[in-house]
Coordinates of C-alpha atoms in Angstrom, one line a residue:
M81 CA 0.0 0.0 0.0
S82 CA 3.0 2.4 0.4
E83 CA 2.8 3.3 -3.3
A84 CA -1.0 3.8 -3.2
Q85 CA -1.1 6.1 -0.1
P86 CA 0.1 9.2 -1.9
L87 CA -2.5 8.6 -4.6
F88 CA -5.3 8.6 -2.1
A89 CA -4.0 12.0 -0.9
V90 CA -4.2 13.2 -4.4
L91 CA -7.7 11.7 -4.8
R92 CA -9.0 13.7 -1.9
H93 CA -8.5 16.9 -4.0
S94 CA -11.0 15.7 -6.7
A95 CA -13.5 13.5 -4.7
R96 CA -15.3 13.8 -1.4
P97 CA -12.9 13.1 1.4
D98 CA -15.3 10.8 3.3
I99 CA -15.9 8.7 0.2
V100 CA -12.1 8.5 -0.4
D101 CA -11.6 7.4 3.2
A102 CA -14.1 4.6 2.7
I103 CA -12.4 3.5 -0.6
E104 CA -9.0 3.5 1.2
R105 CA -10.4 1.4 4.0
L106 CA -11.8 -1.0 1.4
V107 CA -8.4 -1.3 -0.2
L108 CA -6.6 -1.7 3.1
D109 CA -8.9 -4.0 5.0
A110 CA -11.5 -5.8 2.8
P111 CA -11.1 -9.5 1.8
D112 CA -9.8 -10.0 -1.7
R113 CA -13.2 -10.8 -3.2
K114 CA -14.5 -7.4 -2.2
L115 CA -11.9 -5.7 -4.4
N116 CA -12.7 -7.5 -7.6
R117 CA -15.4 -5.9 -9.8
V118 CA -16.6 -3.5 -7.2
N119 CA -20.3 -2.4 -7.7
A120 CA -20.1 1.3 -7.2
L121 CA -23.9 1.6 -6.5
A122 CA -23.8 -1.1 -3.9
F123 CA -20.8 0.6 -2.3
A124 CA -22.7 3.9 -2.1
A125 CA -25.7 2.2 -0.6
D126 CA -23.7 0.3 2.0
H127 CA -22.1 3.5 3.2
G128 CA -25.0 5.9 2.7
F129 CA -23.2 8.0 0.0
D130 CA -24.6 9.8 -2.9
E131 CA -24.4 7.5 -6.0
E132 CA -23.1 10.1 -8.4
Q133 CA -20.4 11.3 -6.1
T134 CA -19.4 7.7 -5.4
I135 CA -19.1 7.0 -9.1
N136 CA -17.1 10.1 -9.6
A137 CA -14.7 9.0 -6.8
F138 CA -14.1 5.6 -8.4
L139 CA -13.6 7.3 -11.8
H140 CA -10.9 9.6 -10.4
A141 CA -9.4 6.7 -8.5
S142 CA -9.2 4.8 -11.8
R143 CA -7.6 7.8 -13.5
L144 CA -4.9 7.7 -10.8
G145 CA -4.3 4.0 -11.3
L146 CA -5.8 2.8 -8.1
F147 CA -8.6 0.8 -9.9
E148 CA -9.1 -0.7 -13.3
I149 CA -12.4 -0.3 -15.1
S150 CA -14.1 -3.3 -16.7
W151 CA -17.0 -3.3 -19.1
N152 CA -18.8 -6.6 -18.7
V153 CA -21.5 -8.0 -21.0
L154 CA -24.1 -9.7 -18.8
C155 CA -26.7 -12.3 -19.5
P156 CA -30.1 -10.8 -18.5
G157 CA -31.3 -14.3 -17.4
C158 CA -28.6 -15.6 -15.0
G159 CA -26.5 -12.5 -14.5
G160 CA -23.4 -14.2 -15.8
V161 CA -20.6 -12.3 -17.5
L162 CA -20.6 -13.4 -21.1
D163 CA -17.7 -11.1 -22.1
A164 CA -15.3 -9.0 -20.0
N165 CA -13.6 -6.0 -21.6
T166 CA -11.1 -3.5 -20.4
S167 CA -12.6 -1.0 -22.9
L168 CA -16.0 -0.4 -24.3
K169 CA -14.3 -0.4 -27.7
T170 CA -14.0 -4.2 -27.5
V171 CA -17.7 -4.8 -27.1
Q172 CA -18.0 -5.6 -30.8
S173 CA -20.3 -8.5 -31.1
D174 CA -23.9 -8.0 -32.5
S175 CA -25.2 -10.8 -30.3
Y176 CA -24.1 -12.8 -27.2
S177 CA -25.4 -16.3 -26.2
C178 CA -25.6 -17.7 -22.8
A179 CA -25.1 -21.5 -22.6
L180 CA -26.5 -21.7 -19.1
C181 CA -29.7 -20.0 -20.1
A182 CA -29.7 -21.4 -23.7
A183 CA -30.6 -18.0 -25.0
G184 CA -29.1 -15.3 -27.3
Y185 CA -29.2 -11.6 -26.7
E186 CA -28.4 -8.4 -28.6
P187 CA -26.3 -6.2 -26.3
T188 CA -27.7 -2.9 -25.0
L189 CA -25.8 -0.4 -22.9
D190 CA -28.6 0.1 -20.4
E191 CA -29.5 -3.5 -19.8
M192 CA -26.5 -5.8 -20.6
V193 CA -23.2 -3.9 -20.1
E194 CA -22.1 -3.3 -16.5
V195 CA -19.1 -1.2 -15.4
T196 CA -17.1 -2.3 -12.4
F197 CA -13.9 -1.3 -10.7
T198 CA -11.1 -3.8 -9.7
V199 CA -8.2 -2.7 -7.5
S200 CA -5.0 -2.4 -9.4
A201 CA -2.0 -4.5 -8.5
R202 CA 0.0 -1.4 -7.7
A203 CA -2.5 -0.7 -4.9
R204 CA -3.0 -4.2 -3.7
H205 CA -2.6 -7.7 -5.2
I206 CA -5.7 -9.8 -4.9
E207 CA -6.5 -13.4 -5.9
A208 CA -8.7 -12.4 -8.8
H209 CA -5.7 -10.9 -10.6
N210 CA -4.9 -14.5 -11.4
P211 CA -8.5 -15.9 -11.9
H212 CA -7.3 -19.3 -13.1
E213 CA -6.0 -19.9 -9.6
L214 CA -9.3 -19.3 -7.9
S215 CA -11.3 -22.2 -6.5
P216 CA -14.3 -23.2 -8.5
L217 CA -16.7 -21.6 -6.0
E218 CA -14.7 -18.3 -5.9
Y219 CA -14.4 -18.3 -9.7
F220 CA -18.2 -18.4 -9.9
R221 CA -18.5 -15.7 -7.3
Q222 CA -15.8 -13.3 -8.5
I223 CA -15.5 -14.0 -12.3
Y224 CA -18.6 -15.6 -13.7
W225 CA -21.5 -13.7 -12.0
G226 CA -21.8 -10.0 -12.5
S227 CA -22.0 -7.4 -9.8
G228 CA -25.8 -7.2 -10.2
V229 CA -26.3 -10.7 -8.7
D230 CA -26.8 -10.2 -5.0
L231 CA -24.7 -13.1 -3.7
P232 CA -24.8 -13.7 0.1
D233 CA -21.6 -12.8 2.0
A234 CA -22.5 -15.3 4.8
G235 CA -23.4 -18.8 3.9
Y236 CA -22.4 -18.6 0.2
E237 CA -20.6 -21.9 0.2
E238 CA -23.4 -23.6 2.1
T239 CA -26.0 -22.2 -0.4
V240 CA -24.0 -23.4 -3.4
D241 CA -23.6 -26.8 -1.9
Q242 CA -27.3 -27.2 -2.2
F243 CA -27.3 -27.3 -6.0
I244 CA -23.8 -28.3 -7.0
L245 CA -23.4 -32.1 -7.0
E246 CA -19.8 -32.0 -8.2
A247 CA -17.2 -29.4 -9.2
L248 CA -13.7 -30.0 -10.3
E249 CA -10.6 -28.3 -11.7
L250 CA -9.5 -29.7 -15.1
P251 CA -6.0 -28.5 -16.1
A252 CA -5.3 -27.5 -19.8
G253 CA -5.1 -30.6 -22.0
E254 CA -6.1 -33.0 -19.3
K255 CA -8.9 -35.6 -19.0
A256 CA -11.0 -36.6 -16.1
V257 CA -13.8 -39.0 -15.1
V258 CA -16.6 -38.2 -12.7
S259 CA -18.9 -40.9 -11.3
L260 CA -22.0 -39.9 -9.4
Q261 CA -25.6 -40.8 -8.7
L262 CA -28.0 -38.9 -10.8
P263 CA -31.1 -37.6 -8.9
A264 CA -34.5 -37.5 -10.6
E265 CA -34.1 -33.7 -11.4
Y266 CA -33.1 -31.4 -14.2
V267 CA -29.3 -31.3 -14.2
I268 CA -26.9 -28.9 -15.9
I269 CA -23.3 -29.6 -16.5
F270 CA -21.8 -26.1 -16.8
E271 CA -18.3 -24.9 -17.5
P272 CA -17.9 -21.2 -16.7
V273 CA -14.5 -20.6 -18.3
T274 CA -15.5 -21.7 -21.8
H275 CA -19.2 -21.0 -21.2
A276 CA -20.3 -24.5 -22.2
A277 CA -23.3 -26.3 -21.0
Q278 CA -25.0 -29.7 -21.3
F279 CA -28.6 -30.1 -20.1
V280 CA -29.7 -33.4 -18.7
D281 CA -33.3 -34.2 -18.1
V282 CA -33.2 -37.0 -15.5
K283 CA -36.5 -38.9 -15.3
G284 CA -38.1 -42.3 -15.6
E285 CA -37.5 -45.5 -13.7
P286 CA -34.2 -45.6 -11.8
S287 CA -31.4 -47.5 -13.6
K288 CA -29.0 -49.9 -11.9
E289 CA -26.8 -49.9 -15.0
R290 CA -24.2 -47.2 -15.3
Q291 CA -24.9 -44.6 -17.9
T292 CA -22.1 -42.7 -19.7
L293 CA -21.6 -39.3 -21.1
S294 CA -18.6 -37.6 -22.9
L295 CA -17.9 -33.9 -22.9
V296 CA -15.2 -31.8 -24.6
F297 CA -14.5 -28.2 -23.6
D298 CA -12.9 -26.3 -26.5
R299 CA -14.4 -22.8 -26.6
V300 CA -16.2 -23.6 -29.8
H301 CA -18.9 -26.1 -29.0
R302 CA -20.8 -24.3 -26.2
H303 CA -24.2 -25.9 -26.0
S304 CA -25.8 -29.2 -27.1
E305 CA -29.5 -30.2 -27.1
A306 CA -30.8 -31.6 -23.8
I307 CA -30.5 -35.3 -23.4
T308 CA -32.6 -37.6 -21.3
L309 CA -31.1 -40.0 -18.8
R310 CA -32.6 -42.1 -16.0
P311 CA -31.9 -41.6 -12.3
G312 CA -29.0 -43.8 -11.2
P313 CA -25.2 -44.1 -11.7
L314 CA -23.5 -41.9 -14.3
R315 CA -20.0 -41.9 -15.6
I316 CA -18.9 -38.6 -17.2
Q317 CA -15.7 -38.4 -19.3
M318 CA -14.4 -34.9 -19.7
E319 CA -11.6 -33.5 -21.8
N320 CA -10.2 -30.0 -21.7
H321 CA -9.0 -29.0 -25.2
T322 CA -8.2 -25.4 -24.2
D323 CA -4.9 -23.9 -23.0
V324 CA -6.3 -22.9 -19.6
R325 CA -7.8 -24.6 -16.6
T326 CA -11.6 -25.3 -16.9
L327 CA -14.1 -25.8 -14.1
P328 CA -16.9 -28.2 -15.0
S329 CA -19.6 -28.2 -12.4
I330 CA -22.6 -30.5 -12.2
C331 CA -25.6 -28.6 -10.9
V332 CA -29.2 -29.4 -10.1
A333 CA -31.6 -26.7 -11.4
N334 CA -33.5 -26.5 -8.2
D335 CA -35.3 -23.7 -6.2
V336 CA -32.0 -22.9 -4.4
L337 CA -30.2 -22.1 -7.7
H338 CA -33.1 -20.2 -9.1
G339 CA -33.5 -18.3 -5.8
L340 CA -29.8 -17.3 -5.8
L341 CA -29.9 -16.0 -9.4
G342 CA -33.2 -14.2 -8.8
K343 CA -31.7 -11.9 -6.2
R344 CA -30.5 -8.8 -8.0
R345 CA -29.3 -5.4 -7.1
P346 CA -28.7 -2.3 -9.2
F347 CA -25.4 -2.0 -11.0
L348 CA -23.6 0.8 -12.8
T349 CA -24.6 0.5 -16.5
A350 CA -22.6 1.6 -19.4
K351 CA -25.4 3.9 -20.4
R352 CA -25.3 5.7 -17.0
L353 CA -21.5 6.0 -17.2
L354 CA -21.6 7.5 -20.7
S355 CA -24.0 10.1 -19.3
N356 CA -21.7 11.0 -16.4
Q357 CA -20.0 14.3 -16.8
T358 CA -16.9 13.2 -14.9
F359 CA -16.4 10.2 -17.2
R360 CA -16.8 12.4 -20.3
D361 CA -14.3 14.9 -19.0
I362 CA -11.7 12.1 -18.2
H363 CA -12.4 10.0 -21.3
R364 CA -13.1 12.5 -24.1
T365 CA -12.1 10.6 -27.2
D366 CA -11.3 6.9 -26.3
T367 CA -14.7 5.6 -25.3
I368 CA -16.2 4.2 -28.5
D369 CA -14.5 3.0 -31.7
V370 CA -15.4 4.8 -34.9
D371 CA -17.0 1.7 -36.4
Q372 CA -19.1 0.8 -33.3
R373 CA -22.9 1.2 -33.1
L374 CA -24.0 0.5 -29.5
K375 CA -27.7 0.3 -28.7
I376 CA -29.4 2.0 -25.8
T377 CA -33.1 1.2 -25.2
S378 CA -33.8 4.4 -23.3
L379 CA -31.9 7.7 -22.9
T380 CA -33.2 11.2 -22.2
F381 CA -32.0 14.1 -24.3
L382 CA -32.2 17.7 -23.3
F383 CA -31.5 20.5 -25.8
T384 CA -31.2 24.2 -24.9
D385 CA -30.6 27.3 -26.9
L386 CA -30.4 31.0 -26.2
R387 CA -33.3 33.0 -27.6
G388 CA -32.3 36.2 -29.3
S389 CA -28.5 35.7 -29.0
T390 CA -27.9 37.5 -32.2
A391 CA -29.6 40.6 -30.9
L392 CA -27.6 40.2 -27.7
Y393 CA -24.3 40.3 -29.6
E394 CA -25.4 43.5 -31.4
R395 CA -26.7 45.2 -28.2
V396 CA -23.8 44.6 -25.8
G397 CA -20.9 43.8 -28.1
D398 CA -19.0 40.6 -28.9
L399 CA -16.8 40.5 -25.8
A400 CA -19.5 41.1 -23.3
A401 CA -21.9 38.7 -25.0
F402 CA -19.2 36.0 -25.2
D403 CA -18.6 36.4 -21.4
L404 CA -22.4 36.1 -20.8
V405 CA -22.7 33.0 -23.0
R406 CA -19.7 31.4 -21.3
T407 CA -21.2 32.1 -17.9
H408 CA -24.4 30.5 -19.1
F409 CA -22.6 27.4 -20.3
S410 CA -20.8 27.1 -17.0
I411 CA -24.1 27.2 -15.1
L412 CA -25.8 24.7 -17.3
Q413 CA -22.9 22.2 -17.2
E414 CA -22.8 22.4 -13.4
I415 CA -26.6 21.7 -13.2
V416 CA -26.3 18.9 -15.7
G417 CA -23.6 17.2 -13.8
A418 CA -25.4 17.6 -10.5
E419 CA -28.4 15.8 -12.0
A420 CA -26.4 12.7 -13.1
G421 CA -26.2 14.0 -16.7
A422 CA -23.5 14.9 -19.1
V423 CA -23.0 17.6 -21.7
V424 CA -22.5 15.8 -25.0
K425 CA -21.6 19.0 -27.0
T426 CA -22.3 22.7 -27.5
I427 CA -23.3 24.0 -30.9
G428 CA -23.0 27.8 -31.0
D429 CA -25.1 28.9 -28.1
A430 CA -26.9 25.6 -27.8
V431 CA -26.3 22.7 -25.5
M432 CA -27.0 18.9 -26.0
A433 CA -27.1 16.9 -22.8
T434 CA -28.1 13.4 -21.8
F435 CA -29.6 12.0 -18.6
P436 CA -30.1 8.3 -17.6
T437 CA -33.8 9.0 -16.7
P438 CA -36.5 11.6 -17.7
D439 CA -37.0 12.9 -14.2
R440 CA -33.3 13.9 -13.8
A441 CA -33.6 15.8 -17.1
L442 CA -36.8 17.5 -16.0
V443 CA -35.3 18.6 -12.6
A444 CA -32.2 19.9 -14.5
A445 CA -34.5 21.9 -16.9
T446 CA -36.4 23.6 -14.1
R447 CA -33.1 24.4 -12.4
M448 CA -31.7 25.9 -15.6
R449 CA -34.7 28.0 -16.1
E450 CA -34.5 29.3 -12.5
A451 CA -30.8 29.9 -12.8
M452 CA -31.2 32.0 -15.9
L453 CA -34.0 34.0 -14.3
S454 CA -31.8 34.7 -11.3
L455 CA -28.8 35.7 -13.5
N456 CA -31.0 38.1 -15.4
K457 CA -32.3 39.6 -12.2
E458 CA -28.8 40.2 -11.0
R459 CA -27.9 41.9 -14.2
G460 CA -31.2 43.9 -14.4
N461 CA -32.3 42.7 -17.8
D462 CA -33.6 39.7 -19.8
D463 CA -30.6 39.1 -22.0
L464 CA -30.4 35.3 -21.3
L465 CA -33.6 33.7 -22.4
L466 CA -33.3 29.9 -22.5
K467 CA -35.4 27.5 -24.7
I468 CA -35.4 23.9 -23.5
G469 CA -36.7 20.8 -25.1
I470 CA -36.7 17.2 -23.6
H471 CA -37.4 13.8 -25.2
E472 CA -36.7 10.2 -24.2
G473 CA -36.4 7.0 -26.3
P474 CA -34.0 4.5 -27.9
C475 CA -30.8 5.6 -29.6
I476 CA -27.4 4.5 -30.7
A477 CA -24.1 5.5 -29.1
V478 CA -21.5 6.3 -31.7
S479 CA -18.2 8.1 -32.2
L480 CA -18.4 11.3 -34.3
N481 CA -15.7 13.9 -34.9
E482 CA -13.5 12.1 -32.3
R483 CA -16.0 12.4 -29.5
Q484 CA -18.7 10.1 -28.1
D485 CA -22.1 11.1 -29.5
Y486 CA -25.6 9.8 -30.1
F487 CA -27.6 9.1 -33.2
G488 CA -31.2 8.3 -34.0
Q489 CA -34.8 9.6 -34.3
T490 CA -34.9 10.2 -30.5
V491 CA -32.1 12.8 -30.9
N492 CA -33.8 14.4 -33.9
I493 CA -37.1 14.7 -32.0
A494 CA -35.5 16.2 -28.9
S495 CA -33.8 18.8 -31.1
R496 CA -37.0 19.7 -32.9
V497 CA -38.9 20.0 -29.6
Q498 CA -36.4 22.5 -28.3
H499 CA -36.9 24.6 -31.5
L500 CA -40.6 24.9 -30.6
A501 CA -40.0 25.9 -27.0
T502 CA -40.4 29.4 -25.7
S503 CA -38.1 31.1 -23.3
H504 CA -40.6 30.7 -20.4
E505 CA -41.9 27.2 -20.9
I506 CA -40.1 23.9 -21.0
F507 CA -41.3 21.6 -23.7
A508 CA -41.3 17.9 -23.2
T509 CA -42.8 14.9 -25.0
G510 CA -45.2 12.3 -23.6
S511 CA -42.5 9.7 -23.1
V512 CA -40.9 12.1 -20.5
L513 CA -44.1 12.8 -18.6
D514 CA -45.0 9.1 -18.7
N515 CA -42.1 8.5 -16.3
P516 CA -43.5 8.1 -12.8
S517 CA -40.7 10.0 -11.1
A518 CA -41.1 12.9 -13.6
A519 CA -44.8 13.0 -13.1
K520 CA -44.3 13.0 -9.3
F521 CA -41.8 15.9 -9.5
L522 CA -44.3 18.0 -11.5
T523 CA -47.1 17.3 -9.1
T524 CA -44.9 18.2 -6.1
R525 CA -43.9 21.4 -7.7
G526 CA -47.5 22.2 -8.7
L527 CA -46.7 22.4 -12.4
K528 CA -49.5 21.5 -14.8
P529 CA -48.2 20.8 -18.3
Q530 CA -50.4 21.9 -21.3
S531 CA -50.7 19.5 -24.2
H532 CA -50.2 20.5 -27.8
H533 CA -50.5 18.2 -30.8
V534 CA -47.8 19.3 -33.2
S535 CA -45.9 18.4 -36.4
L536 CA -42.1 18.4 -36.3
R537 CA -40.0 19.1 -39.3
G538 CA -38.6 15.9 -40.7
I539 CA -40.9 13.7 -38.5
T540 CA -43.7 11.9 -40.3
D541 CA -46.2 11.5 -37.5
E542 CA -47.6 14.3 -35.3
I543 CA -46.8 14.0 -31.6
D544 CA -48.0 15.5 -28.4
I545 CA -45.8 18.1 -26.8
F546 CA -46.3 19.3 -23.3
A547 CA -45.5 22.9 -22.3
I548 CA -44.4 23.1 -18.6
P549 CA -45.1 26.5 -17.2

């Protein structure tokens, strides 16, 4: 830890000291497994910290080399890690299949890609830095399952023992034979390193004769059709054709297994991190490859523009107007960051920002409007009149002009909605107001949106726009 201690001192200058203290205690005192793939949201909840400030602290810690970021593609069914990546750029596949769930999925940044933090070897060496030396149970806990599966701290081994009949370590190039009594249940032979599975439907009259099964683990053949065997003795021949150790495990698909996998907790999604201002400030150009097209099922866009900015430049002069516009940008960026959002770009006097949920965008919009009114009051005029439009929907994360950006109809609609907005009312679409948290916020503030059925340039169908007074 001697090398890491000065880095924690530096970290306190860019993150909340109490959060840094908690992270330092984690690195100093926690068992190894707690330092692999840290779930930042769970860490915040355990310590009563603000989620955004905790995420920011881990991001700054990673920038200093205390932690390494991992982008893990998860199976929505079992929560298993289908692909682990040190960069979002390497999430290149159009689909991922889970042998354990016998299902295929198209990756989305808000549902299937988690972001975790693992302590770096310079701060502390942990067992997971050499995953092929972990025991089978710890490999499942630390490497296979994602941080969204809420695995028990106490009694983990005892819980797993209730559904695993046999687990072994099979070195590279080696063979093994396992003999066991098959129960009259649905059995899964699963290998987490190569993600291979064989389903066995065990039913019928018990057999006294020994049945046989042969399996090869080679990273190519991951799933076979389910076979039917009878309860009784079974001899399994296994061969490891890979260059690493494999961990074949024979499991019963019982209520204990389903109960374990059914316990989930929130995790930091790639979508949320891409909409984090600190992340965008630290990783400006190296997030997404120029050829990547990463889907997001739901993201909220907020566009702003200054009304009458041309007249402002004529009235007060270029230098004074520029200072005013720069002040307005600074205020807006601070508000966006405080509401878990990120400024994607500025275009002239306009701002494009993203938020993980509609309610955070709506709160930011009202704060922006209030901030501009306050600034105008201080200056004794109405030079800064802000037009705001908000829309939520699916989009694609891309790399444009050497920066991480977004593309799609949702972005186009959000921009068009802003163009319709006045300087006194915030314009939002129905998808924004359909969000329960957004609706609750408006009710709490006593704001009653007024509906308008409008046509948007370049958009075929008319849509409902709500003006928020």
